[in-house]
């Protein structure tokens, strides 16, 4: 049987009705950092995706990098997310929470006056948004070994909270220059202890996060997102990206992952990487593979033919709540409006029309 975007499958233990994944999309519509009623409607509208991966949800207050992003670390947030998972399940969909810690991509204005944390005290020299304007990220505090243990405990708590909120699984956000990615790369990690130096040390934090979250969720419910050749948030490209991420994949192949999800090229941008880089890396991945970045219908079918299990669409799902139906019918697509991507109300959020 030829597999298409419309063929059901399993991502680990998560059964999905089709190969459409709604990519994680930061939308900054939780002013109290708790999911809102409008967010229930937004996710419900998109439940025809085989799997929704939520927007990044910070695992702790120190994991937040932008105004109005929802968390997954306290009981009010669990109650808010529970309404969303119930709505998606009632509509026949599946939903995984994206567990996020921004590390150095933050500033005291967002962290109650505290400095952000990171593997090393190296500024991202990137921008974030504090609710009023775009501001510079500041030089982070380098985590001590004890503080790393505290962050792992925050991952455990968030993983447990996601389970309590009724999600089908979780995606560990290890992409886009945030905390886990900061530990991986030699551009952002200059530690000389067990978490820095050789590749095996720089992947230690990722290993410990994955083992912690898998311990909570069990086999086939934990996925991970990586962006090997992306310079998102000015993280810098590791001096040996192929070997670094090859070692990450070798480790992931020892774990009962639900899926591995790669941003192919620059996050939300060009599909560029050194020749053969992504192609070689993806063939090493033992878990179901989710391809992402700028996919059209035609490109997505080709990715499945090349062995991907599913394809994640971002901007297309922002503007087309019924994207699977539109692809199936060859119907026209709504255009996304970038002016309403981050923050604001229902406009550009829940008001994109479905097909009549
Ligand atoms: C866009 C704006 C803010 C955050 C990422 C979570 O790049 C994000 C993000 C994207 O992974």
PDB file of C-alpha atoms in Angstrom, residues 87-345:
ATOM      1  CA  UNK A  87     -11.410  19.579  23.286  1.00  0.00           C
ATOM      2  CA  UNK A  88      -8.835  18.096  20.889  1.00  0.00           C
ATOM      3  CA  UNK A  89      -9.700  14.546  21.929  1.00  0.00           C
ATOM      4  CA  UNK A  90     -13.442  15.190  21.539  1.00  0.00           C
ATOM      5  CA  UNK A  91     -12.701  16.371  18.013  1.00  0.00           C
ATOM      6  CA  UNK A  92     -10.785  13.151  17.299  1.00  0.00           C
ATOM      7  CA  UNK A  93      -7.249  14.542  17.457  1.00  0.00           C
ATOM      8  CA  UNK A  94      -4.063  13.901  19.409  1.00  0.00           C
ATOM      9  CA  UNK A  95      -1.929  16.487  21.166  1.00  0.00           C
ATOM     10  CA  UNK A  96       1.575  16.555  22.648  1.00  0.00           C
ATOM     11  CA  UNK A  97       2.909  19.313  24.916  1.00  0.00           C
ATOM     12  CA  UNK A  98       6.169  20.943  23.918  1.00  0.00           C
ATOM     13  CA  UNK A  99       8.427  21.213  26.985  1.00  0.00           C
ATOM     14  CA  UNK A 100      10.535  24.365  26.707  1.00  0.00           C
ATOM     15  CA  UNK A 101      13.316  26.101  28.597  1.00  0.00           C
ATOM     16  CA  UNK A 102      14.776  29.104  26.789  1.00  0.00           C
ATOM     17  CA  UNK A 103      18.000  29.272  28.814  1.00  0.00           C
ATOM     18  CA  UNK A 104      19.859  32.445  27.842  1.00  0.00           C
ATOM     19  CA  UNK A 105      17.222  33.694  25.388  1.00  0.00           C
ATOM     20  CA  UNK A 106      15.612  35.876  28.035  1.00  0.00           C
ATOM     21  CA  UNK A 107      16.171  38.927  30.197  1.00  0.00           C
ATOM     22  CA  UNK A 108      15.532  40.156  33.757  1.00  0.00           C
ATOM     23  CA  UNK A 109      12.456  42.048  32.509  1.00  0.00           C
ATOM     24  CA  UNK A 110      10.836  38.645  31.829  1.00  0.00           C
ATOM     25  CA  UNK A 111      12.356  36.755  34.779  1.00  0.00           C
ATOM     26  CA  UNK A 112      11.231  38.893  37.699  1.00  0.00           C
ATOM     27  CA  UNK A 113      14.564  40.692  37.771  1.00  0.00           C
ATOM     28  CA  UNK A 114      16.721  37.549  37.640  1.00  0.00           C
ATOM     29  CA  UNK A 115      19.435  36.877  35.090  1.00  0.00           C
ATOM     30  CA  UNK A 116      18.699  34.114  32.600  1.00  0.00           C
ATOM     31  CA  UNK A 117      20.548  30.805  32.991  1.00  0.00           C
ATOM     32  CA  UNK A 118      22.697  28.900  30.503  1.00  0.00           C
ATOM     33  CA  UNK A 119      25.582  26.429  30.324  1.00  0.00           C
ATOM     34  CA  UNK A 120      28.068  29.334  30.085  1.00  0.00           C
ATOM     35  CA  UNK A 121      27.948  33.078  30.764  1.00  0.00           C
ATOM     36  CA  UNK A 122      27.835  33.994  27.070  1.00  0.00           C
ATOM     37  CA  UNK A 123      25.171  36.395  25.844  1.00  0.00           C
ATOM     38  CA  UNK A 124      22.939  35.224  23.024  1.00  0.00           C
ATOM     39  CA  UNK A 125      23.019  38.757  21.631  1.00  0.00           C
ATOM     40  CA  UNK A 126      19.528  38.051  20.415  1.00  0.00           C
ATOM     41  CA  UNK A 127      16.199  39.805  20.837  1.00  0.00           C
ATOM     42  CA  UNK A 128      13.167  38.928  22.865  1.00  0.00           C
ATOM     43  CA  UNK A 129       9.832  40.578  23.582  1.00  0.00           C
ATOM     44  CA  UNK A 130       8.866  41.711  27.088  1.00  0.00           C
ATOM     45  CA  UNK A 131       5.246  42.631  26.356  1.00  0.00           C
ATOM     46  CA  UNK A 132       6.011  46.214  25.351  1.00  0.00           C
ATOM     47  CA  UNK A 133       8.954  46.130  23.007  1.00  0.00           C
ATOM     48  CA  UNK A 134      11.753  44.031  21.591  1.00  0.00           C
ATOM     49  CA  UNK A 135      14.642  43.995  24.033  1.00  0.00           C
ATOM     50  CA  UNK A 136      18.178  42.600  24.051  1.00  0.00           C
ATOM     51  CA  UNK A 137      18.774  39.310  25.824  1.00  0.00           C
ATOM     52  CA  UNK A 138      21.274  39.716  28.669  1.00  0.00           C
ATOM     53  CA  UNK A 139      24.376  37.821  29.754  1.00  0.00           C
ATOM     54  CA  UNK A 140      23.234  34.660  31.535  1.00  0.00           C
ATOM     55  CA  UNK A 141      24.369  33.113  34.787  1.00  0.00           C
ATOM     56  CA  UNK A 142      26.251  29.823  34.171  1.00  0.00           C
ATOM     57  CA  UNK A 143      24.380  26.979  35.866  1.00  0.00           C
ATOM     58  CA  UNK A 144      26.255  25.135  38.605  1.00  0.00           C
ATOM     59  CA  UNK A 145      26.096  21.336  38.717  1.00  0.00           C
ATOM     60  CA  UNK A 146      23.560  21.620  41.561  1.00  0.00           C
ATOM     61  CA  UNK A 147      21.456  24.077  39.573  1.00  0.00           C
ATOM     62  CA  UNK A 148      21.469  21.695  36.604  1.00  0.00           C
ATOM     63  CA  UNK A 149      19.915  19.090  38.895  1.00  0.00           C
ATOM     64  CA  UNK A 150      17.221  21.627  39.788  1.00  0.00           C
ATOM     65  CA  UNK A 151      16.456  22.208  36.111  1.00  0.00           C
ATOM     66  CA  UNK A 152      16.155  18.441  35.605  1.00  0.00           C
ATOM     67  CA  UNK A 153      13.686  18.381  38.498  1.00  0.00           C
ATOM     68  CA  UNK A 154      11.722  21.119  36.697  1.00  0.00           C
ATOM     69  CA  UNK A 155      11.614  18.929  33.565  1.00  0.00           C
ATOM     70  CA  UNK A 156      10.312  16.071  35.704  1.00  0.00           C
ATOM     71  CA  UNK A 157       7.624  18.271  37.235  1.00  0.00           C
ATOM     72  CA  UNK A 158       6.564  19.605  33.832  1.00  0.00           C
ATOM     73  CA  UNK A 159       6.469  16.083  32.367  1.00  0.00           C
ATOM     74  CA  UNK A 160       4.237  14.998  35.246  1.00  0.00           C
ATOM     75  CA  UNK A 161       2.040  18.059  34.828  1.00  0.00           C
ATOM     76  CA  UNK A 162       1.664  17.326  31.108  1.00  0.00           C
ATOM     77  CA  UNK A 163       0.549  13.816  31.972  1.00  0.00           C
ATOM     78  CA  UNK A 164      -1.953  15.170  34.503  1.00  0.00           C
ATOM     79  CA  UNK A 165      -3.281  17.557  31.849  1.00  0.00           C
ATOM     80  CA  UNK A 166      -4.237  14.643  29.581  1.00  0.00           C
ATOM     81  CA  UNK A 167      -1.731  15.036  26.763  1.00  0.00           C
ATOM     82  CA  UNK A 168      -0.950  12.049  24.518  1.00  0.00           C
ATOM     83  CA  UNK A 169       2.770  12.661  24.874  1.00  0.00           C
ATOM     84  CA  UNK A 170       5.387  15.374  25.018  1.00  0.00           C
ATOM     85  CA  UNK A 171       7.953  16.867  22.678  1.00  0.00           C
ATOM     86  CA  UNK A 172      11.229  17.977  24.270  1.00  0.00           C
ATOM     87  CA  UNK A 173      12.241  21.288  22.672  1.00  0.00           C
ATOM     88  CA  UNK A 174      15.955  20.802  21.994  1.00  0.00           C
ATOM     89  CA  UNK A 175      16.038  23.139  18.986  1.00  0.00           C
ATOM     90  CA  UNK A 176      16.372  26.782  18.027  1.00  0.00           C
ATOM     91  CA  UNK A 177      19.158  27.883  20.336  1.00  0.00           C
ATOM     92  CA  UNK A 178      17.276  27.347  23.600  1.00  0.00           C
ATOM     93  CA  UNK A 179      18.697  25.718  26.739  1.00  0.00           C
ATOM     94  CA  UNK A 180      19.288  22.153  25.519  1.00  0.00           C
ATOM     95  CA  UNK A 181      20.719  23.406  22.209  1.00  0.00           C
ATOM     96  CA  UNK A 182      22.941  25.814  24.195  1.00  0.00           C
ATOM     97  CA  UNK A 183      24.451  22.823  26.023  1.00  0.00           C
ATOM     98  CA  UNK A 184      24.999  20.947  22.755  1.00  0.00           C
ATOM     99  CA  UNK A 185      26.980  23.493  20.767  1.00  0.00           C
ATOM    100  CA  UNK A 186      30.578  24.585  21.259  1.00  0.00           C
ATOM    101  CA  UNK A 187      29.523  28.135  20.350  1.00  0.00           C
ATOM    102  CA  UNK A 188      27.416  28.470  23.520  1.00  0.00           C
ATOM    103  CA  UNK A 189      28.928  25.854  25.848  1.00  0.00           C
ATOM    104  CA  UNK A 190      32.513  26.484  27.033  1.00  0.00           C
ATOM    105  CA  UNK A 191      32.215  24.560  30.320  1.00  0.00           C
ATOM    106  CA  UNK A 192      35.154  22.504  31.516  1.00  0.00           C
ATOM    107  CA  UNK A 193      33.177  20.080  33.700  1.00  0.00           C
ATOM    108  CA  UNK A 194      31.161  16.961  32.889  1.00  0.00           C
ATOM    109  CA  UNK A 195      28.660  19.068  30.859  1.00  0.00           C
ATOM    110  CA  UNK A 196      31.199  20.713  28.546  1.00  0.00           C
ATOM    111  CA  UNK A 197      34.175  19.976  26.340  1.00  0.00           C
ATOM    112  CA  UNK A 198      33.952  16.790  24.251  1.00  0.00           C
ATOM    113  CA  UNK A 199      30.719  15.939  22.443  1.00  0.00           C
ATOM    114  CA  UNK A 200      29.892  13.163  24.912  1.00  0.00           C
ATOM    115  CA  UNK A 201      29.873  15.799  27.677  1.00  0.00           C
ATOM    116  CA  UNK A 202      27.922  18.411  25.727  1.00  0.00           C
ATOM    117  CA  UNK A 203      25.146  15.897  25.031  1.00  0.00           C
ATOM    118  CA  UNK A 204      24.961  14.924  28.733  1.00  0.00           C
ATOM    119  CA  UNK A 205      22.260  17.486  29.577  1.00  0.00           C
ATOM    120  CA  UNK A 206      20.091  16.375  26.636  1.00  0.00           C
ATOM    121  CA  UNK A 207      20.586  12.751  27.717  1.00  0.00           C
ATOM    122  CA  UNK A 208      19.541  13.501  31.271  1.00  0.00           C
ATOM    123  CA  UNK A 209      16.477  15.473  30.167  1.00  0.00           C
ATOM    124  CA  UNK A 210      15.361  12.679  27.833  1.00  0.00           C
ATOM    125  CA  UNK A 211      15.929  10.007  30.486  1.00  0.00           C
ATOM    126  CA  UNK A 212      14.011  12.060  33.057  1.00  0.00           C
ATOM    127  CA  UNK A 213      11.024  12.657  30.780  1.00  0.00           C
ATOM    128  CA  UNK A 214      10.973   9.054  29.514  1.00  0.00           C
ATOM    129  CA  UNK A 215      11.014   7.928  33.141  1.00  0.00           C
ATOM    130  CA  UNK A 216       7.779   9.873  33.686  1.00  0.00           C
ATOM    131  CA  UNK A 217       6.026   8.979  30.440  1.00  0.00           C
ATOM    132  CA  UNK A 218       7.248   5.468  29.612  1.00  0.00           C
ATOM    133  CA  UNK A 219       7.975   4.153  26.127  1.00  0.00           C
ATOM    134  CA  UNK A 220       6.647   5.677  22.918  1.00  0.00           C
ATOM    135  CA  UNK A 221       5.245   8.925  24.346  1.00  0.00           C
ATOM    136  CA  UNK A 222       8.291  11.212  24.273  1.00  0.00           C
ATOM    137  CA  UNK A 223       9.481  12.944  21.114  1.00  0.00           C
ATOM    138  CA  UNK A 224      12.207  15.490  20.579  1.00  0.00           C
ATOM    139  CA  UNK A 225      12.794  18.413  18.237  1.00  0.00           C
ATOM    140  CA  UNK A 226      16.272  19.326  16.984  1.00  0.00           C
ATOM    141  CA  UNK A 227      17.495  21.966  14.514  1.00  0.00           C
ATOM    142  CA  UNK A 228      21.077  20.926  13.727  1.00  0.00           C
ATOM    143  CA  UNK A 229      22.053  23.516  11.132  1.00  0.00           C
ATOM    144  CA  UNK A 230      19.792  26.344  12.294  1.00  0.00           C
ATOM    145  CA  UNK A 231      21.278  29.538  13.679  1.00  0.00           C
ATOM    146  CA  UNK A 232      18.004  30.461  15.414  1.00  0.00           C
ATOM    147  CA  UNK A 233      18.425  32.918  18.278  1.00  0.00           C
ATOM    148  CA  UNK A 234      21.984  33.515  17.143  1.00  0.00           C
ATOM    149  CA  UNK A 235      23.139  30.279  18.791  1.00  0.00           C
ATOM    150  CA  UNK A 236      25.953  29.748  16.294  1.00  0.00           C
ATOM    151  CA  UNK A 237      26.761  26.643  14.265  1.00  0.00           C
ATOM    152  CA  UNK A 238      28.779  23.994  16.088  1.00  0.00           C
ATOM    153  CA  UNK A 239      32.248  23.386  14.658  1.00  0.00           C
ATOM    154  CA  UNK A 240      31.278  19.773  13.945  1.00  0.00           C
ATOM    155  CA  UNK A 241      27.514  19.679  13.563  1.00  0.00           C
ATOM    156  CA  UNK A 242      27.350  16.339  11.761  1.00  0.00           C
ATOM    157  CA  UNK A 243      29.318  14.530  14.448  1.00  0.00           C
ATOM    158  CA  UNK A 244      27.536  16.322  17.316  1.00  0.00           C
ATOM    159  CA  UNK A 245      24.026  15.527  16.101  1.00  0.00           C
ATOM    160  CA  UNK A 246      25.141  12.060  14.978  1.00  0.00           C
ATOM    161  CA  UNK A 247      26.048  11.418  18.629  1.00  0.00           C
ATOM    162  CA  UNK A 248      22.682  12.829  19.744  1.00  0.00           C
ATOM    163  CA  UNK A 249      20.883  10.447  17.357  1.00  0.00           C
ATOM    164  CA  UNK A 250      23.038   7.500  18.518  1.00  0.00           C
ATOM    165  CA  UNK A 251      21.871   8.244  22.053  1.00  0.00           C
ATOM    166  CA  UNK A 252      18.216   8.727  21.029  1.00  0.00           C
ATOM    167  CA  UNK A 253      18.378   5.331  19.295  1.00  0.00           C
ATOM    168  CA  UNK A 254      18.920   3.766  22.741  1.00  0.00           C
ATOM    169  CA  UNK A 255      15.695   5.347  24.043  1.00  0.00           C
ATOM    170  CA  UNK A 256      12.043   4.380  23.359  1.00  0.00           C
ATOM    171  CA  UNK A 257      11.307   7.624  21.524  1.00  0.00           C
ATOM    172  CA  UNK A 258       7.885   8.323  20.010  1.00  0.00           C
ATOM    173  CA  UNK A 259       9.504  10.400  17.273  1.00  0.00           C
ATOM    174  CA  UNK A 260      12.425  12.576  16.308  1.00  0.00           C
ATOM    175  CA  UNK A 261      11.464  15.876  14.683  1.00  0.00           C
ATOM    176  CA  UNK A 262      14.018  17.895  12.738  1.00  0.00           C
ATOM    177  CA  UNK A 263      13.876  21.486  11.577  1.00  0.00           C
ATOM    178  CA  UNK A 264      15.563  21.068   8.192  1.00  0.00           C
ATOM    179  CA  UNK A 265      17.708  24.178   7.648  1.00  0.00           C
ATOM    180  CA  UNK A 266      17.020  27.612   9.120  1.00  0.00           C
ATOM    181  CA  UNK A 267      14.036  27.704  11.468  1.00  0.00           C
ATOM    182  CA  UNK A 268      11.080  29.082   9.529  1.00  0.00           C
ATOM    183  CA  UNK A 269      13.507  30.027   6.763  1.00  0.00           C
ATOM    184  CA  UNK A 270      15.799  28.612   4.077  1.00  0.00           C
ATOM    185  CA  UNK A 271      16.109  24.854   3.628  1.00  0.00           C
ATOM    186  CA  UNK A 272      19.901  25.107   3.594  1.00  0.00           C
ATOM    187  CA  UNK A 273      22.467  22.733   5.100  1.00  0.00           C
ATOM    188  CA  UNK A 274      25.822  21.311   4.039  1.00  0.00           C
ATOM    189  CA  UNK A 275      25.414  18.787   1.267  1.00  0.00           C
ATOM    190  CA  UNK A 276      23.966  15.508   2.514  1.00  0.00           C
ATOM    191  CA  UNK A 277      23.815  16.713   6.127  1.00  0.00           C
ATOM    192  CA  UNK A 278      20.135  16.285   6.913  1.00  0.00           C
ATOM    193  CA  UNK A 279      19.784  13.346   4.511  1.00  0.00           C
ATOM    194  CA  UNK A 280      22.551  11.413   6.292  1.00  0.00           C
ATOM    195  CA  UNK A 281      21.329  12.313   9.776  1.00  0.00           C
ATOM    196  CA  UNK A 282      17.737  11.291   9.153  1.00  0.00           C
ATOM    197  CA  UNK A 283      18.687   7.856   7.865  1.00  0.00           C
ATOM    198  CA  UNK A 284      20.402   7.208  11.222  1.00  0.00           C
ATOM    199  CA  UNK A 285      17.220   7.921  13.203  1.00  0.00           C
ATOM    200  CA  UNK A 286      15.610   4.693  14.442  1.00  0.00           C
ATOM    201  CA  UNK A 287      12.405   6.345  15.759  1.00  0.00           C
ATOM    202  CA  UNK A 288       9.581   7.633  13.516  1.00  0.00           C
ATOM    203  CA  UNK A 289      10.834  10.734  11.726  1.00  0.00           C
ATOM    204  CA  UNK A 290       8.881  14.006  11.527  1.00  0.00           C
ATOM    205  CA  UNK A 291      10.153  16.303   8.777  1.00  0.00           C
ATOM    206  CA  UNK A 292       9.684  20.054   9.064  1.00  0.00           C
ATOM    207  CA  UNK A 293      10.409  23.365   7.443  1.00  0.00           C
ATOM    208  CA  UNK A 294       8.691  24.937   4.501  1.00  0.00           C
ATOM    209  CA  UNK A 295       6.934  21.813   3.229  1.00  0.00           C
ATOM    210  CA  UNK A 296       4.299  21.985   0.515  1.00  0.00           C
ATOM    211  CA  UNK A 297       1.821  19.155  -0.159  1.00  0.00           C
ATOM    212  CA  UNK A 298       4.022  17.775  -2.936  1.00  0.00           C
ATOM    213  CA  UNK A 299       7.232  18.006  -0.905  1.00  0.00           C
ATOM    214  CA  UNK A 300       5.501  16.305   2.018  1.00  0.00           C
ATOM    215  CA  UNK A 301       4.404  13.324  -0.073  1.00  0.00           C
ATOM    216  CA  UNK A 302       7.999  12.997  -1.296  1.00  0.00           C
ATOM    217  CA  UNK A 303       9.289  13.108   2.298  1.00  0.00           C
ATOM    218  CA  UNK A 304       6.965  10.212   3.173  1.00  0.00           C
ATOM    219  CA  UNK A 305       8.169   8.289   0.116  1.00  0.00           C
ATOM    220  CA  UNK A 306      11.718   8.918   1.380  1.00  0.00           C
ATOM    221  CA  UNK A 307      10.873   7.339   4.736  1.00  0.00           C
ATOM    222  CA  UNK A 308       9.508  10.118   6.948  1.00  0.00           C
ATOM    223  CA  UNK A 309       6.573   9.047   9.140  1.00  0.00           C
ATOM    224  CA  UNK A 310       4.916  12.466   9.211  1.00  0.00           C
ATOM    225  CA  UNK A 311       5.426  16.083   8.195  1.00  0.00           C
ATOM    226  CA  UNK A 312       4.988  19.101  10.462  1.00  0.00           C
ATOM    227  CA  UNK A 313       3.439  22.240   8.984  1.00  0.00           C
ATOM    228  CA  UNK A 314       3.631  25.550  10.816  1.00  0.00           C
ATOM    229  CA  UNK A 315       2.466  28.657   8.975  1.00  0.00           C
ATOM    230  CA  UNK A 316       0.083  26.552   6.872  1.00  0.00           C
ATOM    231  CA  UNK A 317      -1.717  25.448  10.061  1.00  0.00           C
ATOM    232  CA  UNK A 318      -1.829  29.000  11.400  1.00  0.00           C
ATOM    233  CA  UNK A 319      -3.847  30.105   8.397  1.00  0.00           C
ATOM    234  CA  UNK A 320      -5.662  26.866   7.540  1.00  0.00           C
ATOM    235  CA  UNK A 321      -7.311  25.180  10.520  1.00  0.00           C
ATOM    236  CA  UNK A 322      -8.584  22.445   8.170  1.00  0.00           C
ATOM    237  CA  UNK A 323      -5.303  21.923   6.312  1.00  0.00           C
ATOM    238  CA  UNK A 324      -5.720  18.131   5.783  1.00  0.00           C
ATOM    239  CA  UNK A 325      -9.124  18.641   4.136  1.00  0.00           C
ATOM    240  CA  UNK A 326      -7.737  21.418   1.922  1.00  0.00           C
ATOM    241  CA  UNK A 327      -4.836  19.246   0.748  1.00  0.00           C
ATOM    242  CA  UNK A 328      -7.184  16.305   0.140  1.00  0.00           C
ATOM    243  CA  UNK A 329      -9.523  18.418  -2.001  1.00  0.00           C
ATOM    244  CA  UNK A 330      -6.840  20.488  -3.646  1.00  0.00           C
ATOM    245  CA  UNK A 331      -8.671  23.512  -2.213  1.00  0.00           C
ATOM    246  CA  UNK A 332      -7.072  26.957  -2.095  1.00  0.00           C
ATOM    247  CA  UNK A 333      -5.117  27.935   0.997  1.00  0.00           C
ATOM    248  CA  UNK A 334      -5.601  30.981   3.217  1.00  0.00           C
ATOM    249  CA  UNK A 335      -2.555  33.254   3.532  1.00  0.00           C
ATOM    250  CA  UNK A 336      -1.058  33.683   7.005  1.00  0.00           C
ATOM    251  CA  UNK A 337      -0.753  37.222   8.332  1.00  0.00           C
ATOM    252  CA  UNK A 338       2.629  37.647  10.118  1.00  0.00           C
ATOM    253  CA  UNK A 339       1.399  40.823  11.865  1.00  0.00           C
ATOM    254  CA  UNK A 340      -0.884  38.657  14.059  1.00  0.00           C
ATOM    255  CA  UNK A 341       1.497  35.746  14.739  1.00  0.00           C
ATOM    256  CA  UNK A 342       2.594  36.927  18.197  1.00  0.00           C
ATOM    257  CA  UNK A 343       0.259  38.359  20.799  1.00  0.00           C
ATOM    258  CA  UNK A 344      -3.125  39.994  20.301  1.00  0.00           C
ATOM    259  CA  UNK A 345      -6.593  38.493  20.260  1.00  0.00           C
TER     260      UNK A 345
END
